[in-house]
CSV table of C-alpha atoms and ligand atoms in Angstrom, one decimal:
chain,number,residue,atom,x,y,z
A,1,MET,CA,117.3,127.5,162.1
A,2,ALA,CA,120.4,126.2,163.7
A,3,ILE,CA,123.8,127.8,163.8
A,4,GLU,CA,125.8,126.5,160.9
A,5,ARG,CA,129.4,126.8,159.6
A,6,THR,CA,130.7,127.2,156.1
A,7,LEU,CA,134.0,127.6,154.3
A,8,SER,CA,134.8,130.9,152.7
A,9,ILE,CA,137.9,131.8,150.6
A,10,LEU,CA,138.9,135.3,149.6
A,11,LYS,CA,140.5,134.6,146.2
A,12,PRO,CA,143.7,136.1,144.8
A,13,ASP,CA,141.9,138.9,143.0
A,14,ALA,CA,140.4,140.2,146.2
A,15,LEU,CA,143.8,140.4,147.9
A,16,GLN,CA,145.4,141.9,144.8
A,17,SER,CA,142.7,144.6,144.5
A,18,GLY,CA,142.9,145.4,148.2
A,19,VAL,CA,139.2,144.8,149.0
A,20,VAL,CA,139.7,142.3,151.9
A,21,GLY,CA,138.3,144.8,154.5
A,22,LYS,CA,135.3,145.6,152.3
A,23,ILE,CA,134.5,141.9,151.8
A,24,LEU,CA,134.9,141.1,155.5
A,25,THR,CA,132.5,144.0,156.2
A,26,LYS,CA,129.9,142.4,153.9
A,27,PHE,CA,130.1,139.2,155.9
A,28,GLU,CA,129.9,141.0,159.2
A,29,GLU,CA,126.9,143.0,158.1
A,30,SER,CA,125.1,139.8,157.1
A,31,GLY,CA,125.5,138.5,160.6
A,32,LEU,CA,128.1,135.9,159.8
A,33,LYS,CA,131.1,135.7,162.2
A,34,PRO,CA,134.6,134.3,161.4
A,35,VAL,CA,135.5,131.4,163.7
A,36,ALA,CA,138.8,130.6,162.0
A,37,MET,CA,140.9,132.6,159.5
A,38,ARG,CA,144.3,132.1,157.8
A,39,MET,CA,146.3,133.6,155.0
A,40,LEU,CA,148.2,131.2,152.6
A,41,GLN,CA,149.2,130.7,149.1
A,42,LEU,CA,147.8,127.5,147.8
A,43,THR,CA,150.1,124.9,146.1
A,44,GLN,CA,149.0,123.2,142.9
A,45,PRO,CA,148.2,119.9,144.7
A,46,GLU,CA,146.2,121.8,147.4
A,47,ALA,CA,144.2,123.7,144.8
A,48,GLU,CA,143.6,120.6,142.7
A,49,GLY,CA,142.5,118.7,145.8
A,50,PHE,CA,140.1,121.4,146.9
A,51,TYR,CA,138.5,121.7,143.4
A,52,ALA,CA,138.6,118.0,142.7
A,53,VAL,CA,134.8,117.9,141.9
A,54,HIS,CA,135.6,120.2,138.9
A,55,ARG,CA,138.5,118.2,137.5
A,56,GLU,CA,136.7,117.2,134.3
A,57,ARG,CA,135.5,120.7,133.6
A,58,PRO,CA,137.1,122.7,130.8
A,59,PHE,CA,138.1,125.5,133.2
A,60,PHE,CA,139.8,123.3,135.8
A,61,LYS,CA,143.4,123.9,134.7
A,62,SER,CA,142.9,127.6,134.4
A,63,LEU,CA,141.1,127.7,137.8
A,64,VAL,CA,143.9,125.9,139.6
A,65,ALA,CA,146.5,128.2,138.0
A,66,TYR,CA,144.4,131.2,139.0
A,67,MET,CA,143.9,130.0,142.6
A,68,THR,CA,147.6,129.4,143.1
A,69,SER,CA,148.6,132.8,141.5
A,70,GLY,CA,148.7,134.8,144.7
A,71,PRO,CA,147.8,134.8,148.4
A,72,VAL,CA,144.3,133.9,149.6
A,73,ILE,CA,142.5,134.0,152.9
A,74,VAL,CA,140.6,130.9,154.0
A,75,GLN,CA,138.1,131.3,156.8
A,76,VAL,CA,135.2,129.5,158.5
A,77,LEU,CA,132.1,131.6,158.8
A,78,GLU,CA,129.5,130.8,161.4
A,79,GLY,CA,125.9,131.9,161.8
A,80,GLU,CA,122.2,131.2,161.2
A,81,ASN,CA,121.8,129.4,157.9
A,82,ALA,CA,125.5,130.1,157.2
A,83,VAL,CA,125.8,128.1,154.0
A,84,ALA,CA,122.9,129.7,152.2
A,85,LYS,CA,123.6,133.1,153.8
A,86,ASN,CA,127.2,133.1,152.5
A,87,ARG,CA,126.1,132.2,149.0
A,88,GLU,CA,123.5,135.0,149.0
A,89,VAL,CA,126.1,137.6,150.1
A,90,MET,CA,128.6,136.3,147.5
A,91,GLY,CA,126.3,136.5,144.5
A,92,ALA,CA,126.1,134.4,141.4
A,93,THR,CA,129.3,132.7,140.1
A,94,ASN,CA,129.4,135.0,137.0
A,95,PRO,CA,129.6,138.6,138.2
A,96,ALA,CA,127.6,139.6,135.2
A,97,ASN,CA,124.6,137.7,136.7
A,98,ALA,CA,125.2,138.6,140.3
A,99,ALA,CA,122.6,140.7,142.1
A,100,ASP,CA,123.3,144.3,143.1
A,101,GLY,CA,125.2,144.7,146.4
A,102,THR,CA,126.7,141.2,146.4
A,103,ILE,CA,130.4,140.7,146.7
A,104,ARG,CA,130.8,139.4,143.2
A,105,LYS,CA,128.8,142.2,141.7
A,106,LEU,CA,130.9,144.8,143.5
A,107,PHE,CA,134.4,143.3,143.3
A,108,ALA,CA,134.7,140.3,140.9
A,109,LYS,CA,136.9,140.7,137.8
A,110,SER,CA,135.5,137.8,135.8
A,111,ILE,CA,133.6,134.4,136.1
A,112,GLU,CA,137.0,132.9,137.1
A,113,ALA,CA,138.5,135.7,139.2
A,114,ASN,CA,135.3,136.1,141.2
A,115,SER,CA,136.7,137.2,144.6
A,116,VAL,CA,135.2,134.6,146.9
A,117,HIS,CA,134.5,130.9,147.3
A,118,GLY,CA,131.6,129.5,149.5
A,119,SER,CA,130.6,126.0,150.2
A,120,ASP,CA,127.4,125.0,148.4
A,121,SER,CA,125.9,122.5,151.0
A,122,ALA,CA,126.2,121.7,154.7
A,123,GLU,CA,127.9,118.4,153.8
A,124,ASN,CA,130.5,120.0,151.5
A,125,ALA,CA,131.1,122.7,154.1
A,126,ARG,CA,132.1,120.0,156.6
A,127,THR,CA,134.6,118.5,154.1
A,128,GLU,CA,135.9,121.9,153.0
A,129,ILE,CA,136.4,123.2,156.6
A,130,ALA,CA,138.3,120.0,157.4
A,131,TYR,CA,140.5,120.5,154.3
A,132,PHE,CA,142.0,123.6,155.9
A,133,PHE,CA,141.3,123.6,159.6
A,134,SER,CA,141.4,121.3,162.6
A,135,GLN,CA,138.6,121.4,165.2
A,136,THR,CA,141.0,123.0,167.7
A,137,GLU,CA,141.5,126.0,165.4
A,138,LEU,CA,137.8,127.0,165.5
A,139,VAL,CA,136.9,129.6,168.2
A,140,LYS,CA,133.6,129.6,170.0
A,141,TYR,CA,131.0,132.4,170.1
A,142,ASP,CA,128.2,132.7,172.7
A,143,TRP,CA,125.3,133.3,170.2
A,144,ALA,CA,122.9,134.0,173.0
A,145,ARG,CA,124.9,137.1,174.0
A,146,LYS,CA,123.9,140.4,172.3
B,1,LIG,P1,130.8,128.7,142.7
B,1,LIG,O1,132.2,129.3,143.1
B,1,LIG,O2,129.8,129.9,142.5
B,1,LIG,O3,130.3,127.6,143.6
B,1,LIG,P2,131.4,126.7,140.8
B,1,LIG,O4,131.5,125.7,141.9
B,1,LIG,O5,130.5,126.3,139.6
B,1,LIG,O6,131.0,128.1,141.2
B,1,LIG,O7,132.9,126.9,140.1
B,1,LIG,C1,134.0,127.0,141.0
B,1,LIG,C2,134.9,128.1,140.5
B,1,LIG,O8,135.4,127.8,139.2
B,1,LIG,C3,134.1,129.5,140.3
B,1,LIG,O9,133.9,130.2,141.5
B,1,LIG,C4,135.0,130.2,139.3
B,1,LIG,O10,136.2,130.7,140.0
B,1,LIG,C5,135.5,129.0,138.4
B,1,LIG,N1,134.6,128.9,137.3
B,1,LIG,C6,133.3,128.4,137.2
B,1,LIG,N2,132.8,128.4,136.0
B,1,LIG,C7,133.8,128.9,135.2
B,1,LIG,C8,133.9,129.2,133.8
B,1,LIG,N3,132.9,128.9,133.0
B,1,LIG,N4,135.0,129.7,133.3
B,1,LIG,C9,136.1,129.9,134.2
B,1,LIG,N5,136.1,129.7,135.5
B,1,LIG,C10,134.9,129.2,136.0
B,2,LIG,MG1,131.1,125.8,143.9
């Protein structure tokens, strides 16, 4: 399996509850490494653009309001099978259905305030990474080094 990259967001509830360190630890323990990381507060157009695929969903307006309600951390995670690995560590969208030990099971407040975002495919990961980061902002790791 090749080294892959995926976009991860620590959502407003994660920063509000002060669990950033614990969440980053979960990613580190899973073998994923951050290759870019930035703190920001999304504007309404930025959040609407990011979640454009969901614009017809009943929860879209509320989701955009929630995602702009406080600071977030956007990061690019790299590692073996990073897209699927990240989704596994995150847990199911609804924390009520998330497996034990996953970030959403441990920290999410609700199906909306569910602590983390993760790209759902390699193709979407490329688009989502480019939404927040330029190529020159991504650091390089030597994965052959132990
Ligand atoms: P995921 O983040 O697991 O990929 P989706 O892409 O389906 O989930 O949805 C994007 C985000 O929209 C979710 O992470 C969550 O914050 C919010 N969301 C999804 N479904 C609902 C819902 N039924 N009610 C409120 N918010 C929702
Ligand atoms: Mg999704």
